[in-house]
Amino acid sequence: MRWKQPSSLFRTPGDGQGPTAVLDVGPDGDVALEPSPGEKPREGDILIGLYDGTVWYARPVPTTPAAVTNFRATPNELIATASSLVRWHASGPRCEQCHGPTVMEFRGQRRRCTECGALLFYRTDPAVIVAITDEDDRLLLARQRAWPEGRVSVIAGFVEPGESLEQACAREAMEEVGLALTSINYFGSQPWPFPRSLMLGFTAIATDPGALAVDGEEIVEASFLTREELASKLGAGRISLPGPASIGRALIDAWRG
Ligand SMILES: [Zn+2]
């Protein structure tokens, strides 16, 4: 995964721009590994964009195709966009103005209310993920309650109404591990279509690492580790890190150097 790179997906290709391909997408958002051979786009297909010289479409199908992938396994923009848009349309969102039914239009790039005509666009839920270090440059790794023993990552949480991203980092750190933050700096971002998040990565320094105290609700274990300690625990199989496609892993790897 590359970070802070410009998109290679051109989202609004005109008609007649070269070859097309159609990817089946199951109801749970898993995307067929390969485009359907010889299939041409038809009514109801969703335009994904121009990618690798081909105009790609997603076709919602009622049963999951035999060979599929998702963003965790194949972290590219084509997969994220296909999965996100198909599930959004399948959810049949109501109009935000009058709660009337909406229909897909403009090849799936938006929906329109059949009652009042208001337009709906896909939205993402911003979430912050923050790598916290102490004055000795040790990294805080924490285990969420829902995770198996030994699985750790940096902390994360959704942005709440009225918050800046930096405020969200500070609040999550205080709530989950009792730490106040300084030097909160942007790292990079990643779509996370499970179902529709945008992960915004930051680094930060804990002002008083001694105050570390897990909330016991969302986070059940947390500690600051040196690079040597992390390598040793990994080598012994005592802890595991998030998958290589995730921004959580990218934050950890950037710190490891
Ligand atoms: Zn309406």
mmCIF file of C-alpha atoms and ligand atoms in Angstrom:
data_model
loop_
_atom_site.group_PDB
_atom_site.id
_atom_site.type_symbol
_atom_site.label_atom_id
_atom_site.label_comp_id
_atom_site.label_asym_id
_atom_site.label_seq_id
_atom_site.Cartn_x
_atom_site.Cartn_y
_atom_site.Cartn_z
ATOM 1 C CA MET A 1 0.000 0.000 0.000
ATOM 2 C CA ARG A 2 1.314 3.416 -0.904
ATOM 3 C CA TRP A 3 0.370 6.380 1.266
ATOM 4 C CA LYS A 4 -0.429 9.958 0.293
ATOM 5 C CA GLN A 5 -0.333 9.012 -3.399
ATOM 6 C CA PRO A 6 -2.635 10.573 -6.004
ATOM 7 C CA SER A 7 -5.504 8.366 -7.123
ATOM 8 C CA SER A 8 -4.996 6.168 -10.171
ATOM 9 C CA LEU A 9 -8.764 5.773 -10.576
ATOM 10 C CA PHE A 10 -10.354 8.312 -12.924
ATOM 11 C CA ARG A 11 -13.895 8.417 -11.624
ATOM 12 C CA THR A 12 -15.741 10.204 -14.411
ATOM 13 C CA PRO A 13 -14.618 8.745 -17.730
ATOM 14 C CA GLY A 14 -16.688 9.826 -20.732
ATOM 15 C CA ASP A 15 -18.435 7.244 -22.882
ATOM 16 C CA GLY A 16 -16.470 5.402 -25.529
ATOM 17 C CA GLN A 17 -13.127 5.523 -23.775
ATOM 18 C CA GLY A 18 -11.656 2.176 -24.672
ATOM 19 C CA PRO A 19 -12.451 -1.280 -23.334
ATOM 20 C CA THR A 20 -14.945 -1.988 -20.583
ATOM 21 C CA ALA A 21 -15.072 -4.667 -17.889
ATOM 22 C CA VAL A 22 -17.800 -5.767 -15.520
ATOM 23 C CA LEU A 23 -17.125 -7.062 -12.008
ATOM 24 C CA ASP A 24 -19.838 -8.990 -10.188
ATOM 25 C CA VAL A 25 -20.282 -7.865 -6.582
ATOM 26 C CA GLY A 26 -22.125 -10.010 -4.046
ATOM 27 C CA PRO A 27 -24.641 -8.718 -1.505
ATOM 28 C CA ASP A 28 -22.000 -8.595 1.257
ATOM 29 C CA GLY A 29 -19.721 -6.428 -0.885
ATOM 30 C CA ASP A 30 -17.219 -9.104 -1.893
ATOM 31 C CA VAL A 31 -15.966 -8.430 -5.417
ATOM 32 C CA ALA A 32 -15.337 -11.057 -8.115
ATOM 33 C CA LEU A 33 -11.627 -11.668 -8.606
ATOM 34 C CA GLU A 34 -11.886 -11.369 -12.385
ATOM 35 C CA PRO A 35 -14.315 -9.487 -14.656
ATOM 36 C CA SER A 36 -17.065 -11.555 -16.280
ATOM 37 C CA PRO A 37 -15.673 -12.665 -19.687
ATOM 38 C CA GLY A 38 -17.226 -10.780 -22.606
ATOM 39 C CA GLU A 39 -19.778 -8.967 -20.459
ATOM 40 C CA LYS A 40 -20.734 -5.451 -21.543
ATOM 41 C CA PRO A 41 -22.157 -2.863 -19.144
ATOM 42 C CA ARG A 42 -25.945 -2.746 -19.041
ATOM 43 C CA GLU A 43 -28.754 -0.923 -17.250
ATOM 44 C CA GLY A 44 -28.324 -1.171 -13.484
ATOM 45 C CA ASP A 45 -24.550 -1.567 -13.562
ATOM 46 C CA ILE A 46 -22.573 0.947 -11.515
ATOM 47 C CA LEU A 47 -19.734 2.944 -13.029
ATOM 48 C CA ILE A 48 -16.551 2.547 -11.009
ATOM 49 C CA GLY A 49 -14.149 4.506 -13.214
ATOM 50 C CA LEU A 50 -11.229 4.311 -15.585
ATOM 51 C CA TYR A 51 -8.476 2.129 -14.130
ATOM 52 C CA ASP A 52 -5.512 0.546 -15.896
ATOM 53 C CA GLY A 53 -6.872 1.716 -19.275
ATOM 54 C CA THR A 54 -10.257 0.009 -18.825
ATOM 55 C CA VAL A 55 -13.634 1.498 -17.872
ATOM 56 C CA TRP A 56 -14.832 -0.673 -14.978
ATOM 57 C CA TYR A 57 -18.390 -1.350 -13.890
ATOM 58 C CA ALA A 58 -19.781 -3.166 -10.876
ATOM 59 C CA ARG A 59 -22.803 -5.423 -11.277
ATOM 60 C CA PRO A 60 -24.760 -6.252 -8.115
ATOM 61 C CA VAL A 61 -25.522 -9.983 -8.116
ATOM 62 C CA PRO A 62 -27.840 -11.817 -5.692
ATOM 63 C CA THR A 63 -25.362 -14.535 -4.734
ATOM 64 C CA THR A 64 -21.685 -14.165 -3.929
ATOM 65 C CA PRO A 65 -19.495 -15.143 -6.917
ATOM 66 C CA ALA A 66 -17.313 -18.238 -6.525
ATOM 67 C CA ALA A 67 -13.944 -16.454 -6.479
ATOM 68 C CA VAL A 68 -14.015 -13.107 -4.723
ATOM 69 C CA THR A 69 -11.765 -10.616 -3.026
ATOM 70 C CA ASN A 70 -12.253 -7.611 -0.815
ATOM 71 C CA PHE A 71 -10.294 -4.555 0.193
ATOM 72 C CA ARG A 72 -8.487 -6.370 2.997
ATOM 73 C CA ALA A 73 -7.080 -8.868 0.505
ATOM 74 C CA THR A 74 -6.773 -6.567 -2.507
ATOM 75 C CA PRO A 75 -6.353 -3.007 -1.299
ATOM 76 C CA ASN A 76 -6.990 -1.069 -4.470
ATOM 77 C CA GLU A 77 -9.375 1.700 -5.403
ATOM 78 C CA LEU A 78 -11.341 -0.447 -7.825
ATOM 79 C CA ILE A 79 -12.262 -2.956 -5.112
ATOM 80 C CA ALA A 80 -13.019 -0.291 -2.505
ATOM 81 C CA THR A 81 -15.228 1.704 -4.863
ATOM 82 C CA ALA A 82 -17.105 -1.297 -6.262
ATOM 83 C CA SER A 83 -17.793 -2.713 -2.820
ATOM 84 C CA SER A 84 -18.811 0.641 -1.335
ATOM 85 C CA LEU A 85 -21.170 1.710 -4.110
ATOM 86 C CA VAL A 86 -22.863 -1.658 -4.554
ATOM 87 C CA ARG A 87 -23.662 -1.947 -0.849
ATOM 88 C CA TRP A 88 -24.821 1.664 -0.690
ATOM 89 C CA HIS A 89 -27.301 1.201 -3.531
ATOM 90 C CA ALA A 90 -28.412 -2.170 -2.149
ATOM 91 C CA SER A 91 -29.255 -0.520 1.170
ATOM 92 C CA GLY A 92 -31.928 1.534 -0.617
ATOM 93 C CA PRO A 93 -31.320 4.749 1.351
ATOM 94 C CA ARG A 94 -34.310 7.028 1.970
ATOM 95 C CA CYS A 95 -34.321 10.714 1.076
ATOM 96 C CA GLU A 96 -32.715 12.879 3.768
ATOM 97 C CA GLN A 97 -35.196 15.711 3.107
ATOM 98 C CA CYS A 98 -38.600 13.976 2.950
ATOM 99 C CA HIS A 99 -37.770 10.311 3.695
ATOM 100 C CA GLY A 100 -39.186 9.309 0.303
ATOM 101 C CA PRO A 101 -37.773 6.426 -1.740
ATOM 102 C CA THR A 102 -34.747 7.100 -3.932
ATOM 103 C CA VAL A 103 -33.556 5.628 -7.214
ATOM 104 C CA MET A 104 -30.087 5.198 -8.651
ATOM 105 C CA GLU A 105 -29.128 7.518 -11.482
ATOM 106 C CA PHE A 106 -26.095 8.793 -13.391
ATOM 107 C CA ARG A 107 -24.705 5.248 -13.631
ATOM 108 C CA GLY A 108 -24.743 4.833 -9.882
ATOM 109 C CA GLN A 109 -22.831 7.967 -8.975
ATOM 110 C CA ARG A 110 -25.832 9.327 -7.082
ATOM 111 C CA ARG A 111 -29.473 8.692 -6.153
ATOM 112 C CA ARG A 112 -32.518 10.899 -6.565
ATOM 113 C CA CYS A 113 -35.629 11.106 -4.408
ATOM 114 C CA THR A 114 -38.748 10.098 -6.331
ATOM 115 C CA GLU A 115 -40.899 12.353 -4.115
ATOM 116 C CA CYS A 116 -39.047 15.676 -3.890
ATOM 117 C CA GLY A 117 -36.149 15.281 -6.314
ATOM 118 C CA ALA A 118 -33.376 15.780 -3.746
ATOM 119 C CA LEU A 119 -30.027 14.203 -4.610
ATOM 120 C CA LEU A 120 -28.158 11.718 -2.404
ATOM 121 C CA PHE A 121 -24.463 10.977 -2.620
ATOM 122 C CA TYR A 122 -22.419 8.225 -1.030
ATOM 123 C CA ARG A 123 -20.886 9.309 2.273
ATOM 124 C CA THR A 124 -18.002 7.978 4.288
ATOM 125 C CA ASP A 125 -17.665 7.923 8.062
ATOM 126 C CA PRO A 126 -14.357 9.494 9.146
ATOM 127 C CA ALA A 127 -12.383 7.597 11.757
ATOM 128 C CA VAL A 128 -8.989 8.449 13.198
ATOM 129 C CA ILE A 129 -6.206 5.969 13.878
ATOM 130 C CA VAL A 130 -3.268 7.252 15.866
ATOM 131 C CA ALA A 131 0.190 5.895 16.613
ATOM 132 C CA ILE A 132 1.148 7.200 20.073
ATOM 133 C CA THR A 133 4.763 7.236 21.214
ATOM 134 C CA ASP A 134 6.368 8.302 24.487
ATOM 135 C CA GLU A 135 9.425 10.512 25.093
ATOM 136 C CA ASP A 136 11.684 7.469 24.537
ATOM 137 C CA ASP A 137 10.010 6.771 21.180
ATOM 138 C CA ARG A 138 8.333 3.608 22.398
ATOM 139 C CA LEU A 139 5.077 2.804 20.603
ATOM 140 C CA LEU A 140 1.761 2.199 22.337
ATOM 141 C CA LEU A 141 0.149 -1.062 21.207
ATOM 142 C CA ALA A 142 -3.260 -2.010 22.486
ATOM 143 C CA ARG A 143 -5.676 -4.922 22.279
ATOM 144 C CA GLN A 144 -9.371 -4.374 21.744
ATOM 145 C CA ARG A 145 -11.762 -6.501 23.749
ATOM 146 C CA ALA A 146 -13.090 -8.131 20.575
ATOM 147 C CA TRP A 147 -9.648 -9.262 19.431
ATOM 148 C CA PRO A 148 -7.997 -12.608 20.173
ATOM 149 C CA GLU A 149 -5.213 -12.862 22.744
ATOM 150 C CA GLY A 150 -1.986 -11.319 21.442
ATOM 151 C CA ARG A 151 -3.524 -9.257 18.657
ATOM 152 C CA VAL A 152 -2.498 -5.602 19.044
ATOM 153 C CA SER A 153 -2.603 -2.352 17.091
ATOM 154 C CA VAL A 154 -2.602 1.389 17.538
ATOM 155 C CA ILE A 155 -5.799 3.005 18.791
ATOM 156 C CA ALA A 156 -8.670 4.186 16.599
ATOM 157 C CA GLY A 157 -12.179 5.551 16.756
ATOM 158 C CA PHE A 158 -14.887 7.408 14.872
ATOM 159 C CA VAL A 159 -14.929 11.179 14.626
ATOM 160 C CA GLU A 160 -17.842 12.615 16.601
ATOM 161 C CA PRO A 161 -20.078 15.563 15.642
ATOM 162 C CA GLY A 162 -18.332 18.927 15.844
ATOM 163 C CA GLU A 163 -14.835 17.501 16.240
ATOM 164 C CA SER A 164 -11.683 18.215 14.293
ATOM 165 C CA LEU A 165 -9.601 15.159 13.433
ATOM 166 C CA GLU A 166 -6.979 16.199 15.978
ATOM 167 C CA GLN A 167 -9.637 16.551 18.672
ATOM 168 C CA ALA A 168 -10.912 13.085 17.804
ATOM 169 C CA CYS A 169 -7.383 11.670 18.259
ATOM 170 C CA ALA A 170 -7.055 13.413 21.639
ATOM 171 C CA ARG A 171 -10.475 12.279 22.852
ATOM 172 C CA GLU A 172 -9.993 8.665 21.792
ATOM 173 C CA ALA A 173 -6.576 8.540 23.479
ATOM 174 C CA MET A 174 -7.987 9.960 26.714
ATOM 175 C CA GLU A 175 -11.074 7.733 26.685
ATOM 176 C CA GLU A 176 -9.409 4.465 25.750
ATOM 177 C CA VAL A 177 -5.971 4.651 27.363
ATOM 178 C CA GLY A 178 -6.051 7.722 29.632
ATOM 179 C CA LEU A 179 -3.357 9.595 27.718
ATOM 180 C CA ALA A 180 -3.128 13.296 26.803
ATOM 181 C CA LEU A 181 -1.511 13.946 23.411
ATOM 182 C CA THR A 182 0.732 16.555 21.855
ATOM 183 C CA SER A 183 2.365 16.903 18.411
ATOM 184 C CA ILE A 184 -0.579 15.322 16.572
ATOM 185 C CA ASN A 185 0.534 15.044 12.952
ATOM 186 C CA TYR A 186 -1.166 13.719 9.830
ATOM 187 C CA PHE A 187 0.265 10.501 8.361
ATOM 188 C CA GLY A 188 -2.036 9.393 5.543
ATOM 189 C CA SER A 189 -5.492 7.968 4.910
ATOM 190 C CA GLN A 190 -7.176 4.827 3.696
ATOM 191 C CA PRO A 191 -10.709 3.957 2.632
ATOM 192 C CA TRP A 192 -12.005 1.122 4.776
ATOM 193 C CA PRO A 193 -15.225 -0.090 3.160
ATOM 194 C CA PHE A 194 -16.417 -2.287 6.043
ATOM 195 C CA PRO A 195 -18.925 -0.801 5.571
ATOM 196 C CA ARG A 196 -17.977 2.774 4.697
ATOM 197 C CA SER A 197 -15.189 4.311 6.784
ATOM 198 C CA LEU A 198 -12.352 6.566 5.822
ATOM 199 C CA MET A 199 -9.415 5.944 8.145
ATOM 200 C CA LEU A 200 -7.314 9.054 8.811
ATOM 201 C CA GLY A 201 -3.913 8.183 10.231
ATOM 202 C CA PHE A 202 -1.954 10.325 12.703
ATOM 203 C CA THR A 203 1.115 10.164 14.870
ATOM 204 C CA ALA A 204 1.202 11.762 18.304
ATOM 205 C CA ILE A 205 3.259 11.924 21.486
ATOM 206 C CA ALA A 206 1.871 11.163 24.947
ATOM 207 C CA THR A 207 2.572 14.049 27.344
ATOM 208 C CA ASP A 208 2.456 11.777 30.417
ATOM 209 C CA PRO A 209 2.942 8.120 29.460
ATOM 210 C CA GLY A 210 2.802 7.159 33.133
ATOM 211 C CA ALA A 211 -0.907 7.962 33.085
ATOM 212 C CA LEU A 212 -1.540 4.971 30.800
ATOM 213 C CA ALA A 213 -4.741 3.272 31.938
ATOM 214 C CA VAL A 214 -6.945 1.170 29.686
ATOM 215 C CA ASP A 215 -10.675 1.791 29.799
ATOM 216 C CA GLY A 216 -11.428 -1.927 30.217
ATOM 217 C CA GLU A 217 -14.360 -1.554 27.856
ATOM 218 C CA GLU A 218 -13.034 -1.120 24.348
ATOM 219 C CA ILE A 219 -9.349 -1.619 25.211
ATOM 220 C CA VAL A 220 -8.342 -4.384 27.592
ATOM 221 C CA GLU A 221 -4.532 -4.274 27.356
ATOM 222 C CA ALA A 222 -2.002 -1.639 26.286
ATOM 223 C CA SER A 223 1.685 -1.013 26.742
ATOM 224 C CA PHE A 224 4.540 1.020 25.320
ATOM 225 C CA LEU A 225 7.093 -1.143 23.524
ATOM 226 C CA THR A 226 10.572 -0.485 22.197
ATOM 227 C CA ARG A 227 11.392 -1.686 18.690
ATOM 228 C CA GLU A 228 13.472 -4.475 20.196
ATOM 229 C CA GLU A 229 10.663 -5.569 22.490
ATOM 230 C CA LEU A 230 8.201 -5.634 19.586
ATOM 231 C CA ALA A 231 10.596 -7.655 17.411
ATOM 232 C CA SER A 232 11.168 -10.099 20.248
ATOM 233 C CA LYS A 233 7.452 -10.612 20.950
ATOM 234 C CA LEU A 234 6.715 -10.998 17.252
ATOM 235 C CA GLY A 235 9.548 -13.468 16.859
ATOM 236 C CA ALA A 236 8.251 -15.514 19.782
ATOM 237 C CA GLY A 237 4.735 -15.496 18.334
ATOM 238 C CA ARG A 238 3.391 -13.790 21.463
ATOM 239 C CA ILE A 239 1.742 -10.921 19.608
ATOM 240 C CA SER A 240 0.412 -10.308 16.102
ATOM 241 C CA LEU A 241 -0.098 -7.089 14.174
ATOM 242 C CA PRO A 242 -2.860 -5.894 11.813
ATOM 243 C CA GLY A 243 -2.746 -7.157 8.219
ATOM 244 C CA PRO A 244 -0.266 -5.630 5.754
ATOM 245 C CA ALA A 245 -3.030 -3.878 3.777
ATOM 246 C CA SER A 246 -4.145 -1.760 6.709
ATOM 247 C CA ILE A 247 -3.144 1.765 7.650
ATOM 248 C CA GLY A 248 -2.736 0.545 11.216
ATOM 249 C CA ARG A 249 0.066 -1.697 10.014
ATOM 250 C CA ALA A 250 1.541 1.122 7.911
ATOM 251 C CA LEU A 251 1.714 3.356 11.001
ATOM 252 C CA ILE A 252 3.435 0.598 12.970
ATOM 253 C CA ASP A 253 5.845 -0.213 10.139
ATOM 254 C CA ALA A 254 6.710 3.483 9.671
ATOM 255 C CA TRP A 255 7.675 3.650 13.354
ATOM 256 C CA ARG A 256 9.641 0.382 13.128
ATOM 257 C CA GLY A 257 11.636 1.957 10.273
HETATM 258 ZN ZN ZN B 1 -37.260 13.586 -0.954
#
